[in-house]
Amino acid sequence: MNNEQNKKYLIETWGCQMNEEDSEKLSGMLKSQGYVRTEVKEEASIIIFNTCCVRENAELKVYGNLGALKSLKQKKPELIIAVCGCMMQQEGMAENIIKKYPFVDIIFGTHNAYKFPEYLNRVKQEGKSIIEIINKEEGIVEGIPIDRESSIKAFVTIMYGCNNFCTYCIVPYVRGRERSRGPEDIEKEIKELVSKGYKEITLLGQNVNSYGKGLDDNMNFARLLRRINNIEGLERIRFMTSHPKDLSQEVIDAIAECSKVCDHIHLPVQSGSSNILKKMNRQYDRNQYLQLVKKIKEAIPDVAITTDIIVGFPGETEEDFEETLSLVKEVEYDSAFTFIYSKRKGTPADDMIEQIDDKVKHERFNRLVEAINEISAKKNKRYAGRIVDVLVEGTSKNNTDKLMGRTTTGKLVNFKGDESSIGHISKVKITEAFSFSLNGEQL
Ligand code: 5AD
Ligand code: SF4
């Protein structure tokens, strides 16, 4: 079969929701050209790797997967292999990839993904590898078709890039400076989604709380939430991620007052030690974070708070780590993403001299995970016997006899129920609570 007849593509995505959304756009562009998606590498005529570089592990996976494509390309020279995403935005990375894996056909970065169809045509016509990395962010390109994973909930990016330069983080270097989409474009996209039957949207940005900078004076995240809350037919609004330094009372009030905005805030703390927070350039200290949590809990009584935590940041002492453990217990997080600090080239923390021994990092990581799991289980236990509203998303992953969905607080619920409720909000009585999910019965 030649390439023109075989119009199947495979996209593998690593990393955060931003990357997921970029892949949905790549997929949307390919589908609009008549391609269909496959999950089987041997069937594909195009394979795209959308990469992440936030931690070293993510990069190692890409190398491993690329190496494994060599024999496939030898057997099938017409196969087009493209590599894109954050990892490619790092200095010298694209050249490094093409040197190590000369069979790669197209390499592009985070700022020019919308040009993928053009690169594809060029490579088909000219047969030469294309490397195009743009270092400066251009304006926001609207109107790219998006092929979404779900037909019930969707991600909607409201801003790109990050201006914060936390000292461990590579994101500002590979995603560029903050740029906000216009509220009209966001509203239009959500209205279109609602007209197609979508019930829940998650507003995405590296720091949604600073949404609106550079737009009209009157635009900010709180106002955007209120505007979207008015969209008829939309049931739920989520958002991520919130930087604690920019979460204003105005935003907290908007979350509390807007009926569609879910009772869940993802508020990455990163560390419970003011000393480490300073070295991380987080621009808040332990006390300010705890005060913020207090304000949130006062305004939204049943709120779920989740977080990101890094252990083993350079200079982290046992006392610093214990402050993280005590903060976790004080806040009582519903769940947390925990990470072992990973050195990233070009970030300030990479040059810090007091790097922590791997063994110590792992030992702290295990203690932290244990503490969080205990708290998550305790928090979930409070749901036993309660009646909750669940947006039903489909059948349960592990047990297809059951349905699954989430509460407004983001808890995963598996329950026996009627399939006709998929795509709707349903009352469910919680019968059992575990660390990571709840069981229930539809009422
Ligand atoms: N090492 C470990 N974790 C990191 N994160 C970002 N950069 C690093 C790094 N160099 C984590 C932070 C962030 C999440 C998305 O990834 O906790 O909030
Ligand atoms: Fe990275 Fe900090 Fe920006 Fe988040 S806020 S993307 S951790 S630099």
Coordinates of C-alpha atoms and ligand atoms in Angstrom, one line a residue:
M1 CA 0.0 0.0 0.0
N2 CA 1.5 3.4 -0.8
N3 CA 1.3 6.4 1.5
E4 CA -1.6 8.1 -0.3
Q5 CA -3.9 5.2 0.2
N6 CA -2.9 4.5 3.8
K7 CA -4.1 7.6 5.6
K8 CA -3.6 6.5 9.2
Y9 CA -1.7 8.4 11.8
L10 CA -0.6 7.7 15.4
I11 CA 0.1 10.4 18.0
E12 CA 1.8 9.6 21.2
T13 CA 1.7 12.4 23.8
W14 CA 3.8 12.9 26.9
G15 CA 3.3 15.5 29.5
C16 CA 0.6 17.9 30.7
Q17 CA -2.9 18.9 29.4
M18 CA -1.3 21.6 27.3
N19 CA 0.4 18.9 25.3
E20 CA -2.7 16.8 25.2
E21 CA -4.5 19.8 23.7
D22 CA -1.8 20.4 21.2
S23 CA -2.1 16.8 20.1
E24 CA -5.9 17.2 19.8
K25 CA -5.1 20.1 17.4
L26 CA -2.6 18.0 15.4
S27 CA -5.2 15.3 15.2
G28 CA -7.9 17.7 14.2
M29 CA -5.7 19.1 11.3
L30 CA -5.0 15.5 10.1
K31 CA -8.6 14.4 10.3
S32 CA -9.7 17.4 8.3
Q33 CA -7.3 16.1 5.5
G34 CA -9.0 12.7 5.6
Y35 CA -6.6 10.9 7.9
V36 CA -7.9 8.5 10.5
R37 CA -6.3 7.7 13.9
T38 CA -4.8 4.4 14.8
E39 CA -3.2 3.1 18.0
V40 CA -1.1 0.5 16.1
K41 CA 2.3 1.7 15.0
E42 CA 2.6 -0.9 12.2
E43 CA -0.6 0.4 10.6
A44 CA 0.4 4.1 10.6
S45 CA 1.7 6.1 7.7
I46 CA 2.5 9.0 10.0
I47 CA 3.8 8.7 13.6
I48 CA 4.0 11.9 15.7
F49 CA 5.7 12.1 19.1
N50 CA 4.6 15.1 21.1
T51 CA 7.2 15.4 23.8
C52 CA 7.6 16.8 27.3
C53 CA 10.8 17.9 29.1
V54 CA 9.5 19.0 32.5
R55 CA 11.4 16.1 34.1
E56 CA 14.3 14.0 32.8
N57 CA 12.1 10.8 32.9
A58 CA 9.8 12.2 30.3
E59 CA 12.7 12.8 28.0
L60 CA 14.2 9.3 28.5
K61 CA 10.8 7.8 27.4
V62 CA 10.9 9.7 24.2
Y63 CA 14.5 8.5 23.4
G64 CA 13.5 4.9 24.1
N65 CA 10.4 5.1 21.9
L66 CA 12.2 6.8 19.1
G67 CA 14.9 4.2 19.1
A68 CA 12.2 1.5 18.8
L69 CA 11.0 3.1 15.5
K70 CA 14.2 2.5 13.6
S71 CA 13.4 -1.0 12.4
L72 CA 9.9 0.0 11.5
K73 CA 11.2 2.8 9.3
Q74 CA 13.7 0.4 7.7
K75 CA 10.9 -2.0 6.8
K76 CA 8.6 0.8 5.7
P77 CA 10.6 3.8 4.3
E78 CA 7.5 5.7 3.3
L79 CA 6.5 6.0 7.0
I80 CA 6.7 9.7 8.1
I81 CA 8.0 10.3 11.6
A82 CA 7.5 13.6 13.3
V83 CA 8.7 14.8 16.7
C84 CA 7.4 18.0 18.3
G85 CA 6.6 19.6 21.6
C86 CA 8.4 21.1 24.6
M87 CA 11.5 18.9 24.4
M88 CA 12.3 20.2 20.9
Q89 CA 12.3 23.8 22.1
Q90 CA 15.5 23.2 24.1
E91 CA 18.6 24.6 22.6
G92 CA 20.4 22.1 20.4
M93 CA 17.8 19.3 21.0
A94 CA 16.4 19.2 17.4
E95 CA 20.0 18.8 16.0
N96 CA 20.7 16.2 18.6
I97 CA 17.6 14.2 17.7
I98 CA 18.3 14.2 14.0
K99 CA 21.9 13.2 14.6
K100 CA 20.9 10.3 16.8
Y101 CA 17.8 9.3 14.9
P102 CA 18.4 10.4 11.2
F103 CA 15.3 8.6 10.1
V104 CA 13.1 11.3 11.7
D105 CA 11.4 13.4 8.9
I106 CA 9.9 16.4 10.7
I107 CA 10.9 18.3 13.8
F108 CA 9.0 21.3 15.1
G109 CA 8.4 23.1 18.4
T110 CA 5.5 24.4 20.5
H111 CA 5.1 27.7 18.6
N112 CA 4.6 26.3 15.1
A113 CA 2.5 23.2 15.5
Y114 CA -0.2 24.8 13.4
K115 CA 2.2 24.5 10.4
F116 CA 2.3 20.7 10.6
P117 CA 0.1 20.1 7.4
E118 CA 2.5 22.4 5.5
Y119 CA 5.6 20.4 6.7
L120 CA 3.9 17.2 5.9
N121 CA 3.3 18.2 2.3
R122 CA 6.8 19.5 1.9
V123 CA 8.4 16.3 3.2
K124 CA 6.2 14.2 0.9
Q125 CA 7.2 16.3 -2.1
E126 CA 10.8 16.9 -1.3
G127 CA 11.7 13.8 0.7
K128 CA 14.1 15.7 2.9
S129 CA 13.9 16.1 6.7
I130 CA 12.5 19.4 8.0
I131 CA 13.6 21.0 11.2
E132 CA 11.8 24.2 12.2
I133 CA 12.0 25.5 15.7
I134 CA 10.7 29.0 16.3
N135 CA 12.2 30.6 19.4
K136 CA 9.9 33.5 19.8
E137 CA 6.2 33.1 20.4
E138 CA 4.0 34.5 17.6
G139 CA 0.4 35.7 18.1
I140 CA -2.2 33.2 19.0
V141 CA -3.5 31.2 16.0
E142 CA -7.2 30.8 16.2
G143 CA -9.5 28.4 14.3
I144 CA -7.4 25.2 14.2
P145 CA -9.7 22.2 14.1
I146 CA -9.5 20.2 17.4
D147 CA -10.2 16.4 17.5
R148 CA -11.2 15.9 21.1
E149 CA -10.9 12.7 23.1
S150 CA -14.2 13.0 24.9
S151 CA -17.6 14.1 23.7
I152 CA -18.7 15.2 27.2
K153 CA -15.7 17.2 28.6
A154 CA -13.2 19.4 26.8
F155 CA -10.1 21.4 27.5
V156 CA -10.1 25.0 26.4
T157 CA -6.8 26.9 26.5
I158 CA -7.3 30.4 27.7
M159 CA -3.6 31.4 27.9
Y160 CA -0.3 30.2 26.7
G161 CA 3.2 30.4 28.2
C162 CA 4.4 31.4 31.7
N163 CA 6.2 34.4 33.1
N164 CA 7.1 33.0 36.5
F165 CA 10.5 31.4 36.2
C166 CA 10.3 29.1 39.1
T167 CA 13.9 28.1 39.4
Y168 CA 13.4 24.4 38.8
C169 CA 11.1 24.7 35.8
I170 CA 11.8 24.6 32.1
V171 CA 8.3 25.6 31.0
P172 CA 8.9 29.3 30.6
Y173 CA 11.9 28.5 28.3
V174 CA 10.0 26.1 26.0
R175 CA 6.5 27.7 26.1
G176 CA 7.5 31.3 26.0
R177 CA 5.9 34.3 27.7
E178 CA 2.2 34.6 28.8
R179 CA -0.3 35.4 26.1
S180 CA -4.1 35.4 26.8
R181 CA -6.7 34.5 24.3
G182 CA -9.5 37.1 23.8
P183 CA -12.6 36.4 25.8
E184 CA -14.8 36.5 22.7
D185 CA -12.7 33.7 21.1
I186 CA -12.9 31.6 24.3
E187 CA -16.7 32.2 24.6
K188 CA -17.3 31.3 21.0
E189 CA -15.3 28.0 21.3
I190 CA -17.3 27.0 24.5
K191 CA -20.6 27.9 22.9
E192 CA -19.8 25.7 19.9
L193 CA -18.8 22.9 22.3
V194 CA -22.1 23.2 24.2
S195 CA -24.0 23.1 20.9
K196 CA -22.3 19.8 20.2
G197 CA -23.4 18.4 23.6
Y198 CA -20.3 19.0 25.7
K199 CA -21.2 19.5 29.4
E200 CA -17.9 20.3 31.1
I201 CA -15.0 22.5 30.1
T202 CA -11.6 22.8 31.8
L203 CA -9.9 26.2 31.2
L204 CA -6.2 25.6 30.7
G205 CA -3.2 27.8 31.3
Q206 CA 0.1 27.5 33.1
N207 CA -1.2 30.2 35.5
V208 CA -4.9 30.9 34.8
N209 CA -5.0 33.5 37.6
S210 CA -3.0 35.9 35.6
Y211 CA -5.3 35.6 32.6
G212 CA -6.1 38.9 30.9
K213 CA -2.8 40.7 31.2
G214 CA -2.2 42.6 28.0
L215 CA -5.9 42.4 27.0
D216 CA -8.5 45.1 27.7
D217 CA -8.0 46.7 31.2
N218 CA -11.2 45.2 32.5
M219 CA -10.4 41.6 31.7
N220 CA -9.2 39.2 34.3
F221 CA -9.7 35.6 35.3
A222 CA -12.6 36.3 37.8
R223 CA -14.5 38.2 35.1
L224 CA -13.8 35.4 32.5
L225 CA -15.3 32.8 35.0
R226 CA -18.4 34.9 35.5
R227 CA -18.8 35.4 31.7
I228 CA -18.5 31.7 31.0
N229 CA -20.8 30.8 33.9
N230 CA -23.6 32.5 31.9
I231 CA -23.3 30.2 28.9
E232 CA -26.6 28.4 28.7
G233 CA -26.4 24.6 28.5
L234 CA -22.9 24.4 30.0
E235 CA -23.0 22.4 33.3
R236 CA -19.5 22.5 34.7
I237 CA -16.4 24.7 34.6
R238 CA -13.0 23.6 35.8
F239 CA -9.6 25.3 35.5
M240 CA -6.0 24.6 36.0
T241 CA -3.4 25.6 37.0
S242 CA -3.6 28.3 39.7
H243 CA -0.4 29.9 41.0
P244 CA -1.0 30.8 44.7
K245 CA 0.6 34.2 44.3
D246 CA -2.1 35.3 41.9
L247 CA -5.2 33.7 43.4
S248 CA -7.0 36.9 44.4
Q249 CA -10.1 37.2 46.6
E250 CA -12.0 38.3 43.5
V251 CA -11.2 34.9 41.9
I252 CA -12.2 33.0 45.1
D253 CA -15.5 34.9 45.2
A254 CA -16.2 34.1 41.6
I255 CA -15.6 30.4 42.2
A256 CA -17.8 30.5 45.3
E257 CA -20.6 32.5 43.5
C258 CA -20.6 30.9 40.0
S259 CA -22.9 27.9 40.2
K260 CA -21.1 26.0 37.3
V261 CA -17.6 26.5 38.6
C262 CA -16.6 23.3 40.3
D263 CA -15.7 23.1 44.0
H264 CA -12.1 22.1 43.3
I265 CA -8.9 24.1 43.2
H266 CA -5.6 22.7 42.1
L267 CA -3.1 24.9 44.0
P268 CA 0.5 23.7 43.6
V269 CA 2.5 24.4 46.8
Q270 CA 5.7 22.7 45.7
S271 CA 7.2 22.9 49.2
G272 CA 6.0 23.6 52.8
S273 CA 9.3 25.3 53.7
S274 CA 9.5 29.1 53.3
N275 CA 13.3 28.7 52.8
I276 CA 12.8 26.3 49.9
L277 CA 9.9 28.3 48.4
K278 CA 12.3 31.3 48.3
K279 CA 14.9 29.3 46.5
M280 CA 12.3 28.1 44.1
N281 CA 11.2 31.7 43.4
R282 CA 7.6 30.9 44.2
Q283 CA 6.9 34.4 45.5
Y284 CA 4.9 33.3 48.5
D285 CA 5.8 31.7 51.8
R286 CA 4.4 28.9 53.9
N287 CA 2.2 31.3 56.0
Q288 CA 0.8 33.1 53.0
Y289 CA -0.1 29.8 51.4
L290 CA -1.8 28.6 54.5
Q291 CA -3.7 31.9 54.8
L292 CA -4.9 31.5 51.2
V293 CA -6.1 28.0 51.9
K294 CA -8.0 29.3 54.9
K295 CA -9.7 31.9 52.8
I296 CA -10.7 29.3 50.1
K297 CA -12.1 27.0 52.7
E298 CA -14.1 29.8 54.3
A299 CA -15.6 30.9 51.0
I300 CA -16.2 27.3 49.5
P301 CA -17.0 25.0 52.5
D302 CA -16.8 21.6 50.7
V303 CA -14.0 22.5 48.4
A304 CA -11.4 19.9 47.3
I305 CA -7.8 21.2 47.2
T306 CA -5.2 19.3 45.3
T307 CA -1.5 20.2 44.7
D308 CA 1.9 19.5 43.2
I309 CA 4.9 18.9 45.5
I310 CA 8.5 18.5 44.6
V311 CA 10.9 16.7 47.0
G312 CA 14.6 16.9 47.0
F313 CA 15.0 20.5 45.7
P314 CA 18.6 21.6 46.1
G315 CA 19.4 22.5 49.7
E316 CA 16.2 20.8 51.1
T317 CA 17.1 19.8 54.6
E318 CA 15.3 17.1 56.7
E319 CA 13.6 20.1 58.6
D320 CA 12.5 21.6 55.3
F321 CA 11.0 18.3 54.2
E322 CA 9.3 17.9 57.6
E323 CA 7.7 21.3 57.0
T324 CA 6.3 19.9 53.7
L325 CA 4.9 16.9 55.6
S326 CA 3.3 19.1 58.3
L327 CA 1.8 21.4 55.7
V328 CA 0.3 18.5 53.8
K329 CA -1.4 17.4 57.1
E330 CA -2.6 20.9 57.9
V331 CA -4.1 21.6 54.5
E332 CA -5.5 18.0 54.2
Y333 CA -5.2 17.8 50.4
D334 CA -7.7 15.6 48.6
S335 CA -4.8 14.4 46.4
A336 CA -1.4 15.5 45.3
F337 CA 0.9 15.0 42.4
T338 CA 4.3 14.3 43.9
F339 CA 7.6 14.7 42.0
I340 CA 11.3 14.0 42.7
Y341 CA 13.3 17.1 41.8
S342 CA 14.8 16.6 38.4
K343 CA 17.7 18.8 37.1
R344 CA 16.8 20.7 34.0
K345 CA 19.5 22.3 31.9
G346 CA 19.3 26.1 31.6
T347 CA 17.2 26.5 34.8
P348 CA 18.8 28.3 37.8
A349 CA 18.3 25.3 40.1
D350 CA 20.5 23.2 37.8
D351 CA 23.5 25.3 38.9
M352 CA 22.7 25.2 42.7
I353 CA 25.5 23.4 44.5
E354 CA 23.5 21.6 47.2
Q355 CA 22.0 18.9 45.1
I356 CA 20.3 16.2 47.1
D357 CA 21.5 12.6 47.1
D358 CA 19.2 10.3 45.1
K359 CA 18.7 7.9 48.0
V360 CA 17.5 10.8 50.3
K361 CA 15.2 12.1 47.5
H362 CA 13.6 8.6 47.1
E363 CA 13.2 8.1 50.8
R364 CA 11.5 11.5 51.3
F365 CA 9.3 10.8 48.2
N366 CA 8.1 7.6 49.8
R367 CA 7.3 9.2 53.1
L368 CA 5.4 12.0 51.4
V369 CA 3.3 9.6 49.2
E370 CA 2.4 7.6 52.3
A371 CA 1.3 10.7 54.2
I372 CA -0.8 11.9 51.2
N373 CA -2.4 8.6 50.6
E374 CA -3.5 8.5 54.3
I375 CA -5.0 11.9 54.1
S376 CA -6.7 11.2 50.7
A377 CA -8.3 8.1 52.2
K378 CA -9.5 10.0 55.3
K379 CA -11.0 12.8 53.1
N380 CA -12.7 10.3 50.8
K381 CA -14.2 8.4 53.8
R382 CA -16.2 11.6 54.6
Y383 CA -18.1 10.9 51.4
A384 CA -19.5 7.5 52.6
G385 CA -23.3 7.7 52.8
R386 CA -23.5 11.1 51.0
I387 CA -25.6 11.8 47.9
V388 CA -23.5 13.5 45.3
D389 CA -24.0 14.9 41.8
V390 CA -21.9 13.0 39.3
L391 CA -21.3 14.0 35.7
V392 CA -21.5 10.5 34.1
E393 CA -18.7 10.1 31.6
G394 CA -19.0 6.5 30.4
T395 CA -18.5 3.0 31.5
S396 CA -16.0 2.2 34.3
K397 CA -12.5 1.3 33.1
N398 CA -12.0 -1.8 35.2
N399 CA -15.6 -3.0 35.4
T400 CA -17.7 -2.4 32.3
D401 CA -20.9 -3.3 34.2
K402 CA -20.5 -0.1 36.0
L403 CA -20.6 3.6 35.0
M404 CA -18.0 6.2 36.0
G405 CA -18.0 9.9 36.5
R406 CA -16.8 12.7 38.8
T407 CA -18.2 14.8 41.6
T408 CA -17.9 18.6 41.4
T409 CA -14.9 18.1 43.7
G410 CA -13.2 15.9 41.1
K411 CA -13.7 12.6 42.9
L412 CA -13.9 9.5 40.6
V413 CA -17.1 7.6 41.3
N414 CA -17.8 4.0 40.0
F415 CA -21.4 3.0 40.3
K416 CA -24.2 0.7 39.0
G417 CA -26.5 2.8 36.8
D418 CA -28.4 3.3 33.7
E419 CA -26.3 3.9 30.5
S420 CA -28.8 6.5 29.3
S421 CA -27.4 8.8 32.0
I422 CA -24.0 9.1 30.2
G423 CA -23.4 12.7 29.5
H424 CA -25.8 13.9 32.2
I425 CA -25.5 14.8 35.9
S426 CA -26.9 12.1 38.0
K427 CA -27.5 11.7 41.8
V428 CA -25.4 8.9 43.3
K429 CA -25.3 7.6 46.8
I430 CA -21.8 6.8 47.9
T431 CA -21.6 3.3 49.5
E432 CA -17.8 2.8 49.8
A433 CA -14.7 5.1 49.9
F434 CA -11.2 4.2 48.9
S435 CA -8.0 6.4 48.6
F436 CA -8.4 7.1 44.9
S437 CA -12.1 6.5 44.1
L438 CA -15.6 6.1 45.5
N439 CA -18.2 3.4 44.9
G440 CA -21.9 4.2 44.7
E441 CA -25.4 3.5 43.6
Q442 CA -27.4 5.6 41.2
L443 CA -30.6 7.0 42.7
Ligands
5AD1 N1 11.6 18.5 38.8 C1 10.5 17.9 39.4 N2 9.3 18.4 39.2 C2 9.1 19.5 38.5 N3 7.9 20.1 38.1 C3 8.3 21.1 37.3 N4 9.6 21.1 37.1 C4 10.1 20.1 37.8 C5 11.4 19.6 38.0 N5 12.5 20.2 37.4 C6 6.6 19.8 38.6 C7 6.0 20.9 39.5 C8 4.9 21.4 38.6 C9 4.5 20.2 37.8 C10 3.7 20.3 36.6 O1 5.7 19.5 37.6 O2 5.5 20.4 40.6 O3 3.9 22.0 39.3
SF4_2 FE1 6.8 26.3 35.7 FE2 6.4 27.9 37.8 FE3 5.5 28.6 35.4 FE4 4.3 26.6 36.7 S1 4.4 28.7 37.4 S2 4.9 26.5 34.6 S3 6.1 25.7 37.8 S4 7.6 28.4 36.0

